[in-house]
Short mmCIF file of C-alpha atoms and ligand atoms in Angstrom, two decimals:
data_model
loop_
_atom_site.label_atom_id
_atom_site.label_comp_id
_atom_site.label_asym_id
_atom_site.label_seq_id
_atom_site.Cartn_x
_atom_site.Cartn_y
_atom_site.Cartn_z
CA MET Z 18 -24.06 7.75 2.94
CA HIS Z 19 -23.68 10.62 0.65
CA PRO Z 20 -26.41 11.14 -2.07
CA LEU Z 21 -23.88 10.76 -4.85
CA CYS Z 22 -22.36 7.78 -3.45
CA LYS Z 23 -25.88 6.21 -3.77
CA THR Z 24 -26.43 7.22 -7.41
CA ARG Z 25 -22.95 6.93 -8.88
CA THR Z 26 -21.31 3.64 -7.70
CA ARG Z 27 -20.22 2.16 -10.82
CA ILE Z 28 -17.20 4.21 -12.43
CA GLU Z 29 -16.83 4.77 -16.23
CA LYS Z 30 -13.47 3.34 -16.55
CA ALA Z 31 -13.06 4.34 -20.12
CA ASN Z 32 -13.16 7.98 -19.32
CA LEU Z 33 -10.56 7.75 -16.69
CA MET Z 34 -8.11 5.53 -18.27
CA SER Z 35 -8.09 7.14 -21.70
CA SER Z 36 -6.93 10.91 -22.31
CA PRO Z 37 -8.20 12.83 -25.17
CA VAL Z 38 -5.00 14.88 -25.53
CA PHE Z 39 -1.97 12.75 -26.26
CA PRO Z 40 1.63 14.42 -25.50
CA ASP Z 41 4.05 15.22 -28.00
CA THR Z 42 5.82 12.15 -29.15
CA THR Z 43 8.96 13.69 -30.80
CA THR Z 44 11.13 12.85 -27.74
CA GLY Z 45 9.51 9.69 -27.30
CA ALA Z 46 10.07 8.26 -30.70
CA VAL Z 47 13.88 9.34 -30.58
CA ALA Z 48 14.11 7.24 -27.17
CA HIS Z 49 12.25 4.36 -28.79
CA ASP Z 50 14.51 4.26 -31.96
CA ARG Z 51 17.72 4.26 -29.49
CA LEU Z 52 16.16 1.62 -27.40
CA ARG Z 53 15.08 -0.40 -30.21
CA ALA Z 54 18.35 -0.39 -31.62
CA LEU Z 55 19.79 -1.56 -28.04
CA GLY Z 56 17.44 -4.72 -28.42
CA VAL Z 57 14.71 -3.56 -26.08
CA ALA Z 58 11.97 -5.30 -27.61
CA SER Z 59 8.73 -4.19 -25.88
CA LEU Z 60 8.15 -0.51 -26.47
CA LEU Z 61 4.63 1.19 -26.73
CA VAL Z 62 4.11 5.10 -27.69
CA PRO Z 63 0.78 6.96 -27.64
CA GLY Z 64 -1.28 5.62 -30.36
CA ASP Z 65 -0.14 1.85 -30.06
CA ALA Z 66 -3.12 -0.59 -29.47
CA GLY Z 67 -1.33 -1.77 -25.97
CA TYR Z 68 -0.49 1.61 -24.62
CA PRO Z 69 -3.69 2.13 -22.53
CA ALA Z 70 -3.44 -1.13 -20.90
CA ALA Z 71 0.06 -1.07 -20.43
CA ILE Z 72 -0.48 2.34 -18.20
CA ALA Z 73 -3.51 1.42 -16.41
CA GLY Z 74 -3.14 0.68 -12.67
CA PHE Z 75 -5.30 -0.22 -9.94
CA ASN Z 76 -6.24 3.46 -9.01
CA LEU Z 77 -8.00 4.62 -12.09
CA ARG Z 78 -7.81 8.32 -11.05
CA VAL Z 79 -4.28 8.28 -11.99
CA ALA Z 80 -4.20 8.60 -15.60
CA HIS Z 81 -0.80 8.58 -17.01
CA ARG Z 82 0.38 10.12 -20.34
CA PRO Z 83 4.13 9.23 -20.96
CA ASP Z 84 5.82 9.95 -24.30
CA LEU Z 85 7.21 6.07 -23.92
CA VAL Z 86 6.42 2.91 -22.37
CA VAL Z 87 9.13 0.44 -21.80
CA ALA Z 88 7.59 -2.98 -20.82
CA ALA Z 89 10.79 -4.26 -19.27
CA SER Z 90 11.28 -7.75 -19.67
CA SER Z 91 14.89 -7.95 -17.99
CA ALA Z 92 16.75 -5.57 -15.58
CA ALA Z 93 18.92 -4.80 -18.70
CA ASP Z 94 15.82 -3.10 -20.76
CA ILE Z 95 15.50 -1.21 -17.50
CA ALA Z 96 19.28 -0.03 -17.31
CA HIS Z 97 19.08 0.73 -21.04
CA ALA Z 98 15.81 2.82 -20.65
CA VAL Z 99 17.39 4.66 -17.60
CA ARG Z 100 20.51 5.43 -19.38
CA VAL Z 101 18.80 6.70 -22.79
CA ALA Z 102 16.53 8.76 -20.78
CA GLY Z 103 19.50 10.28 -18.91
CA GLU Z 104 21.12 11.24 -22.61
CA LEU Z 105 17.79 13.01 -23.70
CA ASP Z 106 17.11 14.47 -20.36
CA LEU Z 107 13.70 12.53 -19.95
CA SER Z 108 12.25 11.71 -16.31
CA VAL Z 109 11.61 7.87 -15.53
CA THR Z 110 8.92 6.52 -13.40
CA VAL Z 111 8.39 2.97 -12.58
CA LEU Z 112 4.66 1.08 -12.38
CA GLY Z 113 4.05 -1.93 -10.52
CA LEU Z 114 0.67 -3.10 -9.97
CA GLY Z 115 -0.60 0.81 -9.55
CA HIS Z 116 -2.02 0.76 -6.07
CA GLY Z 117 0.17 3.46 -4.88
CA ILE Z 118 1.51 5.62 -7.49
CA GLN Z 119 0.22 9.18 -6.80
CA ARG Z 120 1.91 11.34 -9.47
CA VAL Z 121 0.80 11.39 -12.94
CA VAL Z 122 3.33 10.75 -15.34
CA ASP Z 123 3.03 13.45 -18.06
CA GLY Z 124 5.66 12.68 -20.66
CA GLY Z 125 8.90 11.11 -20.24
CA ILE Z 126 9.35 7.27 -20.05
CA LEU Z 127 7.28 4.95 -18.18
CA ILE Z 128 9.04 1.55 -17.15
CA THR Z 129 6.36 -1.33 -16.51
CA THR Z 130 7.55 -4.20 -14.46
CA THR Z 131 4.97 -6.86 -14.71
CA GLY Z 132 7.28 -8.65 -17.53
CA LEU Z 133 9.47 -9.26 -14.75
CA ALA Z 134 7.19 -10.97 -12.53
CA SER Z 135 8.36 -14.33 -11.14
CA VAL Z 136 8.49 -16.36 -7.96
CA THR Z 137 10.73 -19.16 -6.72
CA VAL Z 138 10.47 -20.54 -3.28
CA ASP Z 139 13.20 -22.20 -1.21
CA PRO Z 140 11.61 -24.10 1.36
CA GLY Z 141 14.77 -24.82 3.05
CA GLN Z 142 15.98 -21.44 3.32
CA ARG Z 143 12.44 -20.08 3.99
CA THR Z 144 12.88 -17.41 1.44
CA ALA Z 145 11.28 -16.14 -2.13
CA ARG Z 146 13.03 -14.68 -4.54
CA VAL Z 147 10.63 -12.42 -6.21
CA GLY Z 148 10.88 -10.56 -9.74
CA ALA Z 149 9.51 -6.86 -9.75
CA GLY Z 150 5.88 -6.65 -10.79
CA THR Z 151 4.88 -9.50 -8.95
CA GLN Z 152 1.58 -9.68 -7.16
CA TRP Z 153 1.61 -10.89 -3.45
CA GLN Z 154 -1.18 -13.40 -4.39
CA ALA Z 155 1.73 -15.21 -6.73
CA VAL Z 156 4.09 -15.02 -3.83
CA LEU Z 157 1.01 -16.69 -1.43
CA ASP Z 158 0.22 -19.27 -4.14
CA ALA Z 159 3.90 -20.50 -4.29
CA ALA Z 160 4.90 -20.12 -0.49
CA THR Z 161 1.74 -21.60 1.34
CA PRO Z 162 1.92 -25.02 -0.09
CA HIS Z 163 5.21 -25.44 1.90
CA GLY Z 164 3.75 -24.04 5.15
CA LEU Z 165 5.46 -20.76 4.69
CA ALA Z 166 3.73 -17.29 4.88
CA PRO Z 167 4.96 -14.13 2.93
CA LEU Z 168 4.05 -11.06 4.96
CA CYS Z 169 1.51 -9.15 2.27
CA GLY Z 170 -0.59 -6.59 3.05
CA SER Z 171 -4.48 -6.42 3.44
CA SER Z 172 -4.78 -6.94 -0.35
CA PRO Z 173 -2.72 -9.82 -1.97
CA LEU Z 174 -3.37 -7.87 -5.67
CA VAL Z 175 -0.76 -5.01 -4.53
CA GLY Z 176 2.47 -5.32 -5.84
CA VAL Z 177 5.40 -6.83 -3.46
CA VAL Z 178 8.13 -4.21 -4.37
CA GLY Z 179 5.87 -1.17 -3.94
CA TYR Z 180 4.69 -2.55 -0.77
CA LEU Z 181 8.20 -3.55 0.67
CA LEU Z 182 9.68 -0.11 -0.19
CA GLY Z 183 7.13 1.54 1.92
CA GLY Z 184 7.44 -0.35 4.65
CA GLY Z 185 4.52 -2.82 4.51
CA VAL Z 186 1.94 -3.34 7.32
CA GLY Z 187 -0.09 -6.52 7.09
CA PRO Z 188 -2.64 -8.68 8.66
CA VAL Z 189 0.10 -10.35 11.08
CA ALA Z 190 2.33 -7.25 11.12
CA ARG Z 191 2.22 -6.94 15.07
CA SER Z 192 3.89 -10.45 15.47
CA TYR Z 193 6.27 -10.12 12.65
CA GLY Z 194 6.86 -6.40 11.98
CA PHE Z 195 7.10 -4.61 8.79
CA ALA Z 196 7.46 -6.65 5.58
CA ALA Z 197 10.54 -4.56 5.03
CA ASP Z 198 12.26 -5.99 8.05
CA HIS Z 199 12.18 -9.32 6.21
CA VAL Z 200 13.98 -8.13 3.16
CA ARG Z 201 17.35 -10.06 2.60
CA GLU Z 202 18.61 -8.55 -0.43
CA LEU Z 203 17.60 -6.22 -3.81
CA GLU Z 204 18.73 -5.91 -7.31
CA VAL Z 205 18.30 -2.47 -8.37
CA VAL Z 206 18.85 -0.14 -11.76
CA THR Z 207 20.50 3.02 -10.29
CA GLY Z 208 20.01 6.58 -11.93
CA THR Z 209 23.12 6.12 -13.95
CA GLY Z 210 21.81 2.89 -15.33
CA ASP Z 211 23.74 0.50 -13.41
CA ILE Z 212 22.63 -2.99 -12.03
CA VAL Z 213 23.55 -3.33 -8.19
CA ARG Z 214 22.93 -5.39 -5.58
CA ALA Z 215 21.98 -4.12 -2.10
CA ASP Z 216 22.17 -6.45 1.03
CA PRO Z 217 23.77 -6.03 4.48
CA THR Z 218 27.15 -6.46 3.24
CA THR Z 219 27.09 -5.18 -0.37
CA ASP Z 220 26.19 -1.56 -0.21
CA PRO Z 221 24.49 -1.33 3.23
CA GLU Z 222 23.43 1.98 2.81
CA LEU Z 223 21.25 1.61 -0.23
CA PHE Z 224 20.23 -1.64 1.52
CA TRP Z 225 19.07 0.61 4.72
CA ALA Z 226 17.52 3.17 2.30
CA LEU Z 227 15.60 1.10 0.22
CA ARG Z 228 13.35 -0.72 2.80
CA GLY Z 229 11.33 2.21 4.01
CA GLY Z 230 12.59 4.99 2.05
CA LYS Z 231 10.21 4.43 -0.81
CA HIS Z 232 10.99 6.65 -3.59
CA GLY Z 233 13.58 7.90 -5.84
CA LEU Z 234 16.19 5.30 -4.85
CA GLY Z 235 16.49 3.26 -8.02
CA ILE Z 236 14.46 0.81 -9.87
CA VAL Z 237 14.01 -2.52 -8.19
CA THR Z 238 14.27 -5.61 -10.48
CA GLU Z 239 14.11 -8.33 -7.91
CA VAL Z 240 14.21 -9.05 -4.04
CA VAL Z 241 14.71 -12.17 -1.73
CA LEU Z 242 12.53 -11.82 1.29
CA ASP Z 243 12.03 -14.14 4.40
CA LEU Z 244 9.16 -16.29 4.37
CA VAL Z 245 7.61 -17.11 8.22
CA PRO Z 246 6.43 -20.64 9.10
CA LEU Z 247 2.92 -19.89 9.51
CA ALA Z 248 -0.06 -22.45 8.01
CA THR Z 249 -3.19 -20.87 9.67
CA VAL Z 250 -4.09 -18.06 11.79
CA PHE Z 251 -7.28 -17.49 13.76
CA ALA Z 252 -8.83 -14.47 12.03
CA GLY Z 253 -11.72 -12.73 9.91
CA GLY Z 254 -13.89 -9.83 10.12
CA LEU Z 255 -17.04 -8.99 12.33
CA PHE Z 256 -19.43 -6.59 10.83
CA PHE Z 257 -21.62 -4.49 13.14
CA PRO Z 258 -24.44 -2.23 11.90
CA ALA Z 259 -23.96 1.55 11.94
CA SER Z 260 -26.14 1.95 15.05
CA GLN Z 261 -23.29 0.25 17.05
CA ALA Z 262 -20.41 2.38 15.75
CA ARG Z 263 -19.66 4.26 18.65
CA ALA Z 264 -19.63 1.10 21.02
CA VAL Z 265 -17.66 -0.91 18.28
CA LEU Z 266 -15.05 1.64 18.41
CA GLN Z 267 -14.81 2.82 22.06
CA THR Z 268 -14.42 -1.22 22.98
CA TRP Z 269 -11.91 -1.76 20.08
CA ALA Z 270 -9.75 1.34 21.08
CA GLU Z 271 -9.24 -0.01 24.63
CA TRP Z 272 -9.38 -3.56 23.95
CA SER Z 273 -6.47 -3.07 21.00
CA ALA Z 274 -4.49 -1.10 23.33
CA THR Z 275 -4.16 -4.17 25.77
CA VAL Z 276 -3.68 -7.36 23.44
CA SER Z 277 -0.83 -9.09 23.12
CA ASP Z 278 1.91 -8.91 20.06
CA SER Z 279 0.33 -12.26 18.74
CA VAL Z 280 -2.94 -10.01 17.76
CA THR Z 281 -3.04 -7.79 14.68
CA THR Z 282 -6.29 -5.87 14.35
CA SER Z 283 -7.82 -2.83 12.69
CA VAL Z 284 -11.46 -1.33 12.25
CA ALA Z 285 -13.39 0.42 9.53
CA VAL Z 286 -16.14 2.34 9.03
CA LEU Z 287 -17.52 1.41 5.67
CA ARG Z 288 -20.04 3.10 3.27
CA LEU Z 289 -20.70 0.46 1.08
CA PRO Z 290 -22.20 0.80 -2.40
CA PRO Z 291 -25.35 -1.44 -3.26
CA LEU Z 292 -23.22 -4.09 -5.41
CA PRO Z 293 -24.74 -7.27 -6.03
CA HIS Z 294 -21.42 -8.83 -5.25
CA LEU Z 295 -21.82 -7.80 -1.39
CA PRO Z 296 -23.58 -10.13 0.93
CA GLU Z 297 -26.96 -8.87 1.44
CA PRO Z 298 -26.52 -7.49 5.23
CA LEU Z 299 -23.88 -5.28 3.87
CA ARG Z 300 -24.81 -4.22 0.51
CA GLY Z 301 -25.60 -0.51 0.58
CA GLN Z 302 -25.09 -0.36 4.06
CA THR Z 303 -22.73 1.87 6.30
CA VAL Z 304 -21.25 -0.81 8.66
CA VAL Z 305 -18.24 -1.12 11.19
CA HIS Z 306 -15.89 -3.72 9.93
CA VAL Z 307 -13.35 -5.36 13.03
CA ARG Z 308 -10.52 -7.16 11.51
CA VAL Z 309 -8.35 -9.64 13.89
CA ALA Z 310 -5.50 -12.15 12.80
CA ILE Z 311 -3.96 -13.89 15.98
CA VAL Z 312 -1.29 -16.04 15.31
CA THR Z 313 -1.91 -18.80 17.36
CA ASP Z 314 -2.83 -22.97 17.70
CA ASP Z 315 -4.88 -22.39 20.43
CA ALA Z 316 -8.40 -21.84 19.01
CA ASP Z 317 -10.06 -21.58 22.67
CA ALA Z 318 -7.69 -19.05 23.77
CA ALA Z 319 -8.18 -17.02 20.66
CA GLU Z 320 -11.94 -17.13 21.25
CA ARG Z 321 -11.30 -15.76 24.34
CA ILE Z 322 -9.40 -12.93 22.96
CA VAL Z 323 -12.10 -11.99 20.69
CA ALA Z 324 -15.11 -12.31 23.23
CA PRO Z 325 -14.85 -8.66 24.52
CA LEU Z 326 -15.51 -7.59 20.84
CA ARG Z 327 -18.39 -10.13 20.18
CA ALA Z 328 -19.91 -8.90 23.55
CA VAL Z 329 -20.46 -5.44 22.08
CA GLY Z 330 -23.54 -6.93 20.42
CA PRO Z 331 -25.07 -8.57 17.45
CA ARG Z 332 -22.85 -8.75 14.20
CA LEU Z 333 -24.13 -8.67 10.72
CA ILE Z 334 -21.60 -11.16 9.58
CA ASP Z 335 -19.23 -12.81 11.93
CA ALA Z 336 -16.36 -14.54 10.15
CA VAL Z 337 -13.53 -14.71 12.64
CA THR Z 338 -12.25 -18.43 12.47
CA GLU Z 339 -9.33 -20.76 12.08
CA LEU Z 340 -8.00 -19.56 8.28
CA PRO Z 341 -5.41 -21.07 5.98
CA TYR Z 342 -2.79 -18.32 5.61
CA ALA Z 343 -3.77 -18.49 1.93
CA GLN Z 344 -6.79 -17.09 2.65
CA ILE Z 345 -5.68 -14.18 4.35
CA ALA Z 346 -7.06 -11.72 2.16
CA MET Z 347 -10.59 -12.47 3.95
CA VAL Z 348 -9.36 -10.64 6.74
CA HIS Z 349 -9.72 -7.16 5.34
CA GLN Z 350 -11.68 -8.06 2.07
CA ASP Z 351 -10.41 -5.01 0.12
CA PRO Z 352 -11.68 -4.50 -3.29
CA THR Z 353 -10.48 -6.55 -6.13
CA GLU Z 354 -11.68 -4.33 -9.09
CA PRO Z 355 -9.86 -1.14 -9.92
CA MET Z 356 -11.39 1.79 -8.84
CA PRO Z 357 -10.54 5.61 -8.70
CA ILE Z 358 -9.08 6.28 -5.28
CA VAL Z 359 -8.31 9.65 -3.25
CA GLU Z 360 -6.82 8.87 -0.02
CA GLY Z 361 -5.01 10.34 2.85
CA GLY Z 362 -3.29 8.82 6.17
CA ALA Z 363 -1.90 9.67 9.33
CA LEU Z 364 -0.15 8.12 12.21
CA LEU Z 365 -1.59 8.69 15.72
CA SER Z 366 0.56 8.38 18.92
CA ASP Z 367 -2.55 7.57 20.94
CA LEU Z 368 -6.29 6.60 20.70
CA ASP Z 369 -8.33 7.43 23.86
CA ALA Z 370 -11.92 7.85 24.00
CA ASP Z 371 -12.06 11.46 23.17
CA ALA Z 372 -9.91 10.75 19.86
CA VAL Z 373 -12.40 7.89 18.86
CA ASP Z 374 -15.42 10.83 19.47
CA ALA Z 375 -13.58 13.38 17.26
CA LEU Z 376 -13.16 10.60 14.51
CA LEU Z 377 -16.93 9.58 14.75
CA ALA Z 378 -17.91 13.15 14.79
CA ALA Z 379 -15.95 13.97 11.63
CA ALA Z 380 -16.50 10.60 9.60
CA GLY Z 381 -18.69 8.19 11.59
CA PRO Z 382 -21.90 6.88 10.34
CA GLN Z 383 -23.64 10.14 11.24
CA ALA Z 384 -21.42 12.31 9.40
CA ASP Z 385 -22.59 13.48 6.04
CA VAL Z 386 -19.36 12.67 4.19
CA PRO Z 387 -18.71 11.13 0.91
CA LEU Z 388 -16.15 8.64 2.13
CA VAL Z 389 -15.96 4.64 1.40
CA MET Z 390 -13.45 3.87 4.41
CA VAL Z 391 -12.46 5.42 7.49
CA GLU Z 392 -9.83 2.74 8.96
CA LEU Z 393 -7.83 2.64 12.06
CA ARG Z 394 -5.09 0.03 12.53
CA ARG Z 395 -3.22 -0.85 15.75
CA LEU Z 396 0.63 -0.53 15.33
CA GLY Z 397 2.98 -1.46 17.92
CA GLY Z 398 4.24 -5.03 18.64
CA ALA Z 399 7.04 -5.94 16.63
CA LEU Z 400 6.43 -2.84 14.44
CA GLY Z 401 7.93 -1.10 17.10
CA ARG Z 402 11.11 -2.86 17.18
CA GLU Z 403 14.34 -2.22 14.74
CA PRO Z 404 14.91 -5.36 12.65
CA ARG Z 405 18.32 -6.98 13.15
CA HIS Z 406 19.67 -5.08 9.94
CA PRO Z 407 18.02 -1.35 10.77
CA ASN Z 408 16.21 0.21 7.80
CA ALA Z 409 14.72 3.51 7.03
CA VAL Z 410 10.91 2.60 7.72
CA PRO Z 411 9.45 5.78 9.90
CA GLY Z 412 7.09 5.50 12.53
CA ARG Z 413 8.10 2.68 14.43
CA ASP Z 414 6.73 4.48 17.82
CA ALA Z 415 3.23 5.25 16.74
CA ALA Z 416 0.56 3.46 17.99
CA TYR Z 417 -2.21 3.54 15.38
CA SER Z 418 -2.66 4.46 11.71
CA VAL Z 419 -6.00 6.17 10.33
CA PHE Z 420 -6.46 6.02 6.56
CA VAL Z 421 -9.31 7.66 4.85
CA ILE Z 422 -10.55 6.87 1.16
CA GLY Z 423 -13.02 8.96 -0.69
CA ALA Z 424 -16.22 7.65 -2.66
CA PRO Z 425 -14.96 6.73 -5.95
CA VAL Z 426 -17.01 9.34 -7.69
CA PRO Z 427 -15.35 11.55 -10.23
CA GLU Z 428 -17.55 14.39 -9.65
CA LEU Z 429 -16.51 14.64 -6.07
CA PHE Z 430 -12.79 14.41 -6.77
CA PRO Z 431 -12.23 18.43 -6.35
CA VAL Z 432 -13.64 18.08 -2.63
CA LEU Z 433 -12.48 14.92 -1.72
CA PRO Z 434 -9.13 15.77 -0.77
CA GLY Z 435 -10.40 18.85 1.39
CA ILE Z 436 -12.99 16.22 3.20
CA ILE Z 437 -10.09 13.83 4.09
CA ARG Z 438 -8.02 16.36 5.16
CA GLY Z 439 -10.60 17.32 7.37
CA VAL Z 440 -11.09 14.33 9.25
CA LEU Z 441 -7.19 14.02 9.72
CA ALA Z 442 -7.22 17.46 11.17
CA ALA Z 443 -9.86 16.41 13.69
CA LEU Z 444 -7.14 13.96 15.04
CA THR Z 445 -4.63 16.51 15.25
CA PRO Z 446 -4.15 16.14 19.09
CA TRP Z 447 -3.50 12.46 18.89
CA ARG Z 448 -1.26 12.72 15.55
CA SER Z 449 2.37 11.64 15.31
CA PRO Z 450 4.46 13.94 13.30
CA ARG Z 451 5.53 11.11 11.00
CA SER Z 452 3.68 9.05 8.53
CA LEU Z 453 4.30 5.65 6.81
CA PRO Z 454 4.51 6.05 2.94
CA ASN Z 455 2.59 3.38 1.91
CA PHE Z 456 -0.63 5.46 3.91
CA LEU Z 457 0.30 8.56 2.42
CA GLY Z 458 -2.25 9.48 -0.36
CA SER Z 459 -3.04 12.26 -2.73
CA ALA Z 460 -5.01 14.18 -0.09
CA ASN Z 461 -2.14 14.33 2.07
CA VAL Z 462 -0.26 17.74 2.05
CA ALA Z 463 3.67 18.47 1.63
CA ALA Z 464 4.33 18.69 5.18
CA ASP Z 465 3.06 15.13 5.51
CA TYR Z 466 5.39 13.77 2.93
CA ARG Z 467 8.27 16.17 4.22
CA GLY Z 468 7.52 14.80 8.10
CA ALA Z 469 7.05 11.24 7.16
CA TRP Z 470 10.72 10.60 8.42
CA ASP Z 471 12.56 12.65 11.27
CA PRO Z 472 15.14 15.19 9.86
CA GLU Z 473 18.14 13.20 10.46
CA THR Z 474 16.67 9.95 8.53
CA ARG Z 475 15.48 12.26 5.86
CA ALA Z 476 18.79 13.79 5.34
CA ARG Z 477 20.35 10.25 5.22
CA LEU Z 478 17.95 9.30 2.69
CA ASP Z 479 18.50 12.20 0.49
CA ALA Z 480 22.16 11.52 0.62
CA VAL Z 481 21.69 8.16 -0.69
CA ARG Z 482 19.31 9.49 -3.47
CA ALA Z 483 22.03 12.01 -4.35
CA ALA Z 484 24.35 8.97 -4.85
CA VAL Z 485 22.03 6.88 -6.28
CA ASP Z 486 20.67 9.33 -8.72
CA PRO Z 487 23.06 12.10 -9.15
CA ARG Z 488 21.17 13.51 -12.52
CA GLY Z 489 17.65 13.24 -10.79
CA VAL Z 490 16.50 11.15 -13.63
CA PHE Z 491 13.52 9.58 -11.34
CA GLY Z 492 12.58 13.03 -10.65
CA PHE Z 493 12.16 12.69 -6.64
CA ASP Z 494 9.98 15.61 -5.41
CA PRO Z 495 10.90 15.91 -1.51
CA GLU Z 496 7.74 18.35 -1.02
CA GLY Z 497 4.97 15.96 -2.54
CA VAL Z 498 3.68 12.79 -4.06
CA ASN Z 499 5.89 10.39 -6.20
C1 LIG V 523 -6.30 -1.92 -1.91
C2 LIG V 523 -5.19 -1.80 -1.31
C3 LIG V 523 -4.45 -2.12 -0.20
C4 LIG V 523 -3.42 -1.72 0.31
N1 LIG V 523 -2.94 -2.27 1.48
C5 LIG V 523 -1.88 -1.96 2.18
C6 LIG V 523 -1.61 -2.68 3.43
O1 LIG V 523 -1.95 -3.42 3.96
N2 LIG V 523 -0.25 -2.41 3.93
C7 LIG V 523 0.46 -1.62 3.27
O2 LIG V 523 1.66 -1.23 3.63
N3 LIG V 523 0.13 -0.74 2.00
C8 LIG V 523 -1.02 -1.32 1.49
N4 LIG V 523 -1.29 -0.58 0.38
C9 LIG V 523 -0.50 0.49 0.14
C10 LIG V 523 0.30 -0.37 -1.27
O3 LIG V 523 1.38 -1.18 -0.36
C11 LIG V 523 1.29 0.75 -1.82
O4 LIG V 523 0.63 1.63 -2.62
C12 LIG V 523 2.41 0.23 -2.67
O5 LIG V 523 3.23 1.21 -3.17
C13 LIG V 523 1.55 -0.85 -3.83
O6 LIG V 523 2.75 -0.93 -4.94
P1 LIG V 523 2.07 -1.14 -6.40
O7 LIG V 523 3.19 -1.96 -7.29
O8 LIG V 523 0.63 -1.95 -6.31
O9 LIG V 523 1.62 0.07 -6.76
P2 LIG V 523 2.55 1.17 -7.93
O10 LIG V 523 1.43 2.15 -7.79
O11 LIG V 523 2.70 0.45 -9.28
O12 LIG V 523 3.82 1.69 -7.24
C14 LIG V 523 3.77 2.56 -6.16
C15 LIG V 523 5.28 3.03 -6.04
O13 LIG V 523 6.02 2.19 -5.54
C16 LIG V 523 7.22 2.21 -5.93
N5 LIG V 523 7.55 1.25 -6.81
C17 LIG V 523 6.86 0.36 -7.56
N6 LIG V 523 7.72 -0.69 -8.12
C18 LIG V 523 8.85 -0.46 -8.00
C19 LIG V 523 9.98 -0.99 -8.31
N7 LIG V 523 10.37 -2.01 -9.28
N8 LIG V 523 11.29 -0.09 -8.23
C20 LIG V 523 11.31 0.91 -7.49
N9 LIG V 523 10.18 1.58 -6.98
C21 LIG V 523 8.96 0.99 -7.28
C22 LIG V 523 7.21 3.57 -6.94
O14 LIG V 523 7.70 4.77 -6.12
C23 LIG V 523 5.69 3.47 -7.16
O15 LIG V 523 5.66 5.19 -7.41
C24 LIG V 523 -2.50 -0.88 -0.23
C25 LIG V 523 -3.06 -0.29 -1.53
C26 LIG V 523 -4.34 -0.58 -2.17
C27 LIG V 523 -4.67 0.16 -3.11
#
């Protein structure tokens, strides 16, 4: 573990969430008055008591400074805000739960969506109607009592809409595909302030683009998504000591290449801080965390599938067992407290023994790098198959994803992107040219963003963006973070 990680594990949130210099509020004040006259109730400008809390997301590294916050409580609020922004030549950015936004909003209007959060489950249709600003946890809470599962990601605290727009790779993804493949319809505010619906028959092109195109395609106010009939999984995590890293990763790489589509799995080298809430064997340790989720009713068969992993050696913690889907967060055990994140990701076409050794040399337990997580996820299975209504999700032919998160230490922020790029560069021979938008971060370079989609898909997405947002109100940056 890097020395700074040991000594600085707690982050001073106040320093990161407030800015000493607020932007000029003149334009924000004009927008404020116009929106107030239009009946938009919840408006915040710099200096208002609720302003810092409204703009704070999960990633504390990103400290926004908008001229005006529109805390939307309806699609109409958002439509008014977009129209007024267009009239005043202000940019518009949308904030969900703040897990993924990379661009620091400096000026303009920031629309927050948690006021639209809602979930209605239709058990007969096996669908959920979900408002923007909703966390996956709320959908889990509403769906799992009916034996139905939403295809959430590793952390149920992530926002539903941001996750879906970027594809969405969850703990049972190899069985069911991308979460975006299971979206039935979306309601969207366009760059001209129109409220439109996108489904396979109404605006099919926008429907195609929103599911995987991620940015600059409008502000989604509501989605209808399919739930899958899944009450339990055989799932959880195996924690191995750092001394076993090479054996675990090499075994996992071989094993994960052969497992059936019923098995979704990932592995991460974690450099854990000495926090009191962590179980004692993990506290302050570097460990290897293998995650498994098997869609089956046959516990004996599942035990046999996991056996080669257990055979590697003693585990610090072994918690792979039959799990109610309501507890799916136990598979990854992602952090739940907001933290500053510097991250970067890539897709791999292959993961052979040399690739594992290259990754271990760059970021394994022996490498002196300030990284909290280096994660490999096995893709393929249903992720590789186009859904009934094709969408813009890239990277379907990739075999693995790699995702790297730096230590949450502000003093290291200037150097972390270079260190993360170094880890990704070590995997160059195995890299796919494509990327998953949800796994691109501030350490990725413009070429990663540009190349996420193949040229044809990218051109098609740009055509939809031009139609949806002819004035460029959403400020989509084709070269970088959004
Ligand atoms: C701890 C953690 C675990 C994660 N696990 C996974 C995982 O397992 N699988 C996976 O695929 N991803 C995962 N992600 C990535 C996550 O899915 C994306 O970052 C997602 O965009 C987060 O959405 P949000 O609302 O929380 O974030 P925000 O930062 O609020 O939004 C991110 C972006 O989504 C878009 N967006 C959000 N709301 C709207 C809206 N209403 N209309 C239009 N655009 C909108 C915007 O472009 C915005 O910049 C994880 C991220 C974290 C931090």
